[in-house]
Amino acid sequence: MFLKAATPVIQLRQMATLKEISLRLKSVQSIAKITKSMKMIASTKVNKAQRGMEAARVYGNSGIALLEHTDVKVEPKEPLLITCSSDRGLCGGIHSSVSKATKRNIAAAGGKGHIAVLGQKARTQLTRDHRQYIDLSFDGITKYGATWYETALVGDAILAAKLPHDGVSIIYNQFKSVIAYEASAIALPTFSTLNAAPKLAAYEIEEPVLDNFAEFMFGNAIYWAVAEGYCSEMCAKRSAMENATKNAGEMIQKLTLRYNRGRQASITNDLIDIITGAMAV
């Protein structure tokens, strides 16, 4: 008597479980389609981002080469930190790396400095415990890719703010390969430090021209950092979406196997009930 009463409960539980598995399976399949599409989109953007990064590197390295030839020493005690990030997620820990590097620079300067943040992701992370250091913030960076015009406007806004500092450090994700990046910094001097360089007299540059060059080098360095960070972000997003698609495929296989086993067990129980009833008659 008790067995007959318990059998329908077991069947109902099995059917409910099968329905839940079916819904979960459909959900994971939808997620797999989305991640696969995002991987394909990121793959198409990687090539364009690499071309822009290589072009930006040429101009960026030329400015750094001048600083090396003139023996400019950039050792700021109150640095201006420009953290290059973006507004997008789903790309691993690429934003956390620049945020952590920014915090290390603040700690190395003895808790002194000012921060200008490019992108919402790094700003959100830095706001938690370094809110007092953030003076400027820019959103929408690299929404349509890294462009010189956009970064030049950012550079003008930072210079117009006239934040007190004795050196600039642009923190960004340096592109190493399609699967590797590293948080790095571009050190830039102030105009007074550049003007006092030991070997600058060999270039015979007038002060107004040097001032314009310093501003151009500043904007160009930001463009270089943003282009490198954008390329690293697209590669990281492609890798993240590839891993997500692979994991979703494994989940689909497990859920499909579990669903088929449950369905087979349910059918077997139904057949046993039918045969048992027929034998009882």
Coordinates of C-alpha atoms in Angstrom, one line a residue:
M1 CA 0.0 0.0 0.0
F2 CA 2.8 2.4 0.9
L3 CA 4.7 1.5 -2.3
K4 CA 1.7 2.4 -4.5
A5 CA 1.3 5.7 -2.7
A6 CA 5.0 6.6 -3.0
T7 CA 5.3 5.8 -6.7
P8 CA 3.4 8.8 -8.1
V9 CA 5.4 11.2 -5.9
I10 CA 8.7 9.8 -7.4
Q11 CA 7.3 10.2 -10.9
L12 CA 6.2 13.8 -10.3
R13 CA 9.7 14.7 -8.8
Q14 CA 11.4 13.1 -11.8
M15 CA 9.2 15.1 -14.3
A16 CA 9.8 18.3 -12.4
T17 CA 13.6 17.6 -12.5
L18 CA 13.4 16.9 -16.2
K19 CA 11.6 20.2 -16.8
E20 CA 14.2 22.1 -14.8
I21 CA 17.0 20.4 -16.7
S22 CA 15.3 21.3 -20.0
L23 CA 15.0 24.9 -19.1
R24 CA 18.6 25.0 -17.9
L25 CA 19.7 23.4 -21.1
K26 CA 17.9 26.0 -23.3
S27 CA 19.4 28.8 -21.2
V28 CA 23.0 27.5 -21.5
Q29 CA 22.5 27.0 -25.3
S30 CA 21.4 30.6 -25.6
I31 CA 24.4 31.8 -23.6
A32 CA 26.7 29.7 -25.8
K33 CA 25.3 31.4 -28.9
I34 CA 25.9 34.9 -27.4
T35 CA 29.5 34.1 -26.3
K36 CA 30.3 32.6 -29.7
S37 CA 29.0 35.8 -31.4
M38 CA 31.0 38.0 -29.0
K39 CA 34.1 36.0 -29.7
M40 CA 33.6 36.5 -33.5
I41 CA 33.1 40.2 -33.1
A42 CA 36.2 40.6 -30.9
S43 CA 38.2 38.6 -33.4
T44 CA 37.3 41.0 -36.2
K45 CA 38.3 44.0 -34.0
V46 CA 41.7 42.5 -33.0
N47 CA 43.3 43.0 -36.4
K48 CA 42.2 46.6 -36.7
A49 CA 43.3 47.3 -33.1
Q50 CA 46.7 45.8 -33.8
R51 CA 47.2 48.1 -36.8
G52 CA 46.2 51.1 -34.8
M53 CA 48.5 50.1 -31.9
E54 CA 51.5 49.6 -34.2
A55 CA 51.0 53.1 -35.7
A56 CA 50.7 54.6 -32.3
R57 CA 53.8 52.9 -31.0
V58 CA 55.9 54.6 -33.7
Y59 CA 55.0 58.1 -32.5
G60 CA 55.1 57.1 -28.9
N61 CA 58.5 55.6 -29.0
S62 CA 59.9 58.7 -30.9
G63 CA 58.8 60.9 -28.0
I64 CA 60.3 58.6 -25.4
A65 CA 63.6 58.4 -27.5
L66 CA 64.0 62.2 -27.1
L67 CA 63.6 62.0 -23.3
E68 CA 66.3 59.3 -23.3
H69 CA 68.7 61.3 -25.5
T70 CA 68.3 64.4 -23.3
D71 CA 68.8 62.5 -20.0
V72 CA 65.5 63.6 -18.5
K73 CA 65.0 62.1 -15.1
V74 CA 61.4 61.6 -14.1
E75 CA 61.2 60.8 -10.4
P76 CA 58.0 62.5 -9.2
K77 CA 57.2 62.9 -5.5
E78 CA 53.6 64.0 -6.3
P79 CA 52.7 62.2 -9.6
L80 CA 49.8 62.7 -11.9
L81 CA 48.6 59.2 -12.6
I82 CA 46.5 58.7 -15.8
T83 CA 44.8 55.3 -15.6
C84 CA 43.8 54.0 -19.1
S85 CA 40.8 51.6 -18.9
S86 CA 37.4 51.4 -20.7
D87 CA 33.7 51.0 -20.1
R88 CA 33.4 47.4 -21.1
G89 CA 33.6 44.2 -19.1
L90 CA 33.7 40.5 -20.0
C91 CA 37.4 40.6 -20.7
G92 CA 39.0 38.9 -17.7
G93 CA 41.0 40.9 -15.2
I94 CA 42.4 43.4 -17.6
H95 CA 40.9 46.4 -15.8
S96 CA 42.0 45.1 -12.4
S97 CA 45.6 45.1 -13.5
V98 CA 45.8 48.9 -14.2
S99 CA 43.8 49.6 -11.0
K100 CA 46.2 47.7 -8.9
A101 CA 49.2 49.3 -10.6
T102 CA 47.7 52.7 -9.9
K103 CA 47.3 51.9 -6.2
R104 CA 50.9 50.7 -6.1
N105 CA 52.1 54.0 -7.5
I106 CA 50.1 56.0 -5.0
A107 CA 51.6 53.9 -2.2
A108 CA 55.1 54.4 -3.6
A109 CA 54.6 58.1 -3.6
G110 CA 53.7 58.1 0.1
G111 CA 50.0 58.6 -0.4
K112 CA 50.5 61.7 -2.6
G113 CA 49.3 62.2 -6.1
H114 CA 46.4 62.8 -8.4
I115 CA 44.5 60.4 -10.6
A116 CA 42.8 60.9 -13.9
V117 CA 40.8 57.8 -14.9
L118 CA 39.8 56.9 -18.5
G119 CA 36.9 54.4 -18.4
Q120 CA 34.2 53.4 -16.0
K121 CA 35.7 50.0 -15.0
A122 CA 38.9 51.3 -13.4
R123 CA 37.1 54.3 -11.9
T124 CA 34.6 51.9 -10.1
Q125 CA 37.5 49.9 -8.7
L126 CA 39.5 52.9 -7.6
T127 CA 36.6 54.7 -6.1
R128 CA 36.3 52.0 -3.4
D129 CA 39.4 53.0 -1.4
H130 CA 41.1 55.8 -3.4
R131 CA 38.2 58.1 -4.0
Q132 CA 40.1 61.1 -2.6
Y133 CA 42.8 60.9 -5.2
I134 CA 40.5 60.9 -8.3
D135 CA 40.3 64.4 -9.7
L136 CA 39.2 63.7 -13.3
S137 CA 37.2 60.9 -15.0
F138 CA 36.3 60.3 -18.6
D139 CA 33.7 57.9 -19.9
G140 CA 33.1 56.5 -23.4
I141 CA 36.8 56.0 -24.1
T142 CA 37.4 53.6 -27.1
K143 CA 33.7 53.2 -27.7
Y144 CA 34.4 53.3 -31.4
G145 CA 38.1 52.3 -31.1
A146 CA 41.2 54.3 -30.2
T147 CA 41.4 57.6 -32.0
W148 CA 43.9 60.4 -31.8
Y149 CA 41.2 63.1 -31.8
E150 CA 39.5 61.6 -28.7
T151 CA 42.7 61.2 -26.8
A152 CA 43.8 64.7 -27.7
L153 CA 40.6 66.1 -26.2
V154 CA 41.3 64.1 -23.1
G155 CA 44.9 65.5 -22.9
D156 CA 43.6 69.0 -23.3
A157 CA 41.1 68.6 -20.5
I158 CA 43.8 67.2 -18.2
L159 CA 46.2 70.0 -19.0
A160 CA 43.4 72.6 -18.5
A161 CA 42.7 71.2 -15.0
K162 CA 46.2 72.3 -14.0
L163 CA 46.5 69.6 -11.3
P164 CA 49.7 70.1 -9.1
H165 CA 52.3 67.5 -10.0
D166 CA 56.0 67.1 -10.7
G167 CA 55.7 64.2 -13.1
V168 CA 53.2 62.2 -15.2
S169 CA 52.8 58.4 -15.2
I170 CA 50.4 56.9 -17.8
I171 CA 49.3 53.5 -16.6
Y172 CA 48.0 51.1 -19.3
N173 CA 48.0 47.5 -20.4
Q174 CA 51.0 46.8 -22.6
F175 CA 50.3 44.4 -25.4
K176 CA 52.6 41.4 -25.3
S177 CA 50.8 38.8 -27.4
V178 CA 47.3 37.8 -28.3
I179 CA 47.1 35.9 -25.0
A180 CA 49.3 38.1 -22.7
Y181 CA 49.4 41.7 -21.5
E182 CA 51.2 43.5 -18.7
A183 CA 50.4 46.6 -16.7
S184 CA 53.1 49.2 -17.6
A185 CA 53.6 52.9 -17.2
I186 CA 54.9 55.7 -19.5
A187 CA 56.8 58.3 -17.5
L188 CA 56.6 61.9 -18.8
P189 CA 58.3 65.0 -17.3
T190 CA 56.7 68.4 -16.7
F191 CA 57.7 71.3 -18.9
S192 CA 60.1 72.7 -16.3
T193 CA 61.8 69.3 -16.0
L194 CA 62.1 68.9 -19.7
N195 CA 63.4 72.4 -20.1
A196 CA 66.1 71.8 -17.6
A197 CA 67.4 68.6 -19.2
P198 CA 71.2 68.4 -19.4
K199 CA 71.5 67.6 -23.1
L200 CA 68.5 69.6 -24.4
A201 CA 70.7 72.5 -25.5
A202 CA 72.1 70.3 -28.3
Y203 CA 68.7 70.5 -30.1
E204 CA 68.5 74.3 -30.0
I205 CA 64.8 74.4 -29.4
E206 CA 63.1 77.6 -28.5
E207 CA 60.9 77.7 -25.4
P208 CA 57.5 78.2 -27.3
V209 CA 58.4 75.3 -29.6
L210 CA 59.4 73.1 -26.7
D211 CA 56.1 73.9 -24.9
N212 CA 54.1 72.8 -28.0
F213 CA 56.2 69.7 -28.3
A214 CA 55.7 68.8 -24.7
E215 CA 51.9 69.1 -25.1
F216 CA 52.0 67.0 -28.3
M217 CA 54.2 64.4 -26.6
F218 CA 51.7 64.3 -23.7
G219 CA 48.7 63.7 -26.0
N220 CA 50.6 61.3 -28.2
A221 CA 51.6 59.2 -25.1
I222 CA 47.9 59.0 -24.0
Y223 CA 47.0 57.9 -27.5
W224 CA 49.7 55.2 -27.4
A225 CA 48.6 53.9 -24.1
V226 CA 44.9 53.9 -25.0
A227 CA 45.7 52.1 -28.3
E228 CA 47.8 49.4 -26.5
G229 CA 45.1 49.0 -23.9
Y230 CA 42.3 48.7 -26.5
C231 CA 44.2 46.0 -28.4
S232 CA 44.9 44.1 -25.2
E233 CA 41.3 44.4 -24.2
M234 CA 40.0 43.0 -27.5
C235 CA 42.5 40.0 -27.3
A236 CA 41.5 39.4 -23.7
K237 CA 37.8 39.5 -24.6
R238 CA 38.3 37.1 -27.4
S239 CA 40.1 34.6 -25.1
A240 CA 37.4 35.1 -22.4
M241 CA 34.5 34.5 -24.8
E242 CA 36.3 31.5 -26.3
N243 CA 36.7 30.0 -22.8
A244 CA 33.1 30.8 -22.0
T245 CA 31.9 29.1 -25.2
K246 CA 34.0 26.0 -24.4
N247 CA 32.6 25.8 -20.9
A248 CA 29.1 26.3 -22.1
G249 CA 29.6 23.4 -24.6
E250 CA 30.8 21.2 -21.8
M251 CA 27.7 22.1 -19.7
I252 CA 25.4 21.4 -22.6
Q253 CA 26.9 17.9 -23.0
K254 CA 26.5 17.2 -19.2
L255 CA 23.0 18.5 -19.1
T256 CA 22.0 16.6 -22.2
L257 CA 23.3 13.4 -20.8
R258 CA 21.6 14.0 -17.5
Y259 CA 18.3 14.9 -19.3
N260 CA 18.5 11.7 -21.4
R261 CA 19.2 9.5 -18.4
G262 CA 16.3 11.1 -16.4
R263 CA 13.9 10.7 -19.4
Q264 CA 15.0 7.1 -19.9
A265 CA 14.4 6.4 -16.2
S266 CA 11.0 8.0 -16.3
I267 CA 10.0 6.0 -19.3
T268 CA 11.3 2.8 -17.7
N269 CA 9.2 3.6 -14.5
D270 CA 6.1 4.1 -16.7
L271 CA 6.6 0.8 -18.5
I272 CA 7.1 -1.0 -15.1
D273 CA 3.8 0.5 -13.9
I274 CA 2.0 -0.6 -17.0
I275 CA 3.3 -4.1 -17.0
T276 CA 2.7 -4.4 -13.2
G277 CA -0.9 -3.2 -13.7
A278 CA -1.5 -5.6 -16.7
M279 CA -0.1 -8.5 -14.6
A280 CA -2.4 -7.6 -11.7
V281 CA -5.4 -7.7 -14.0

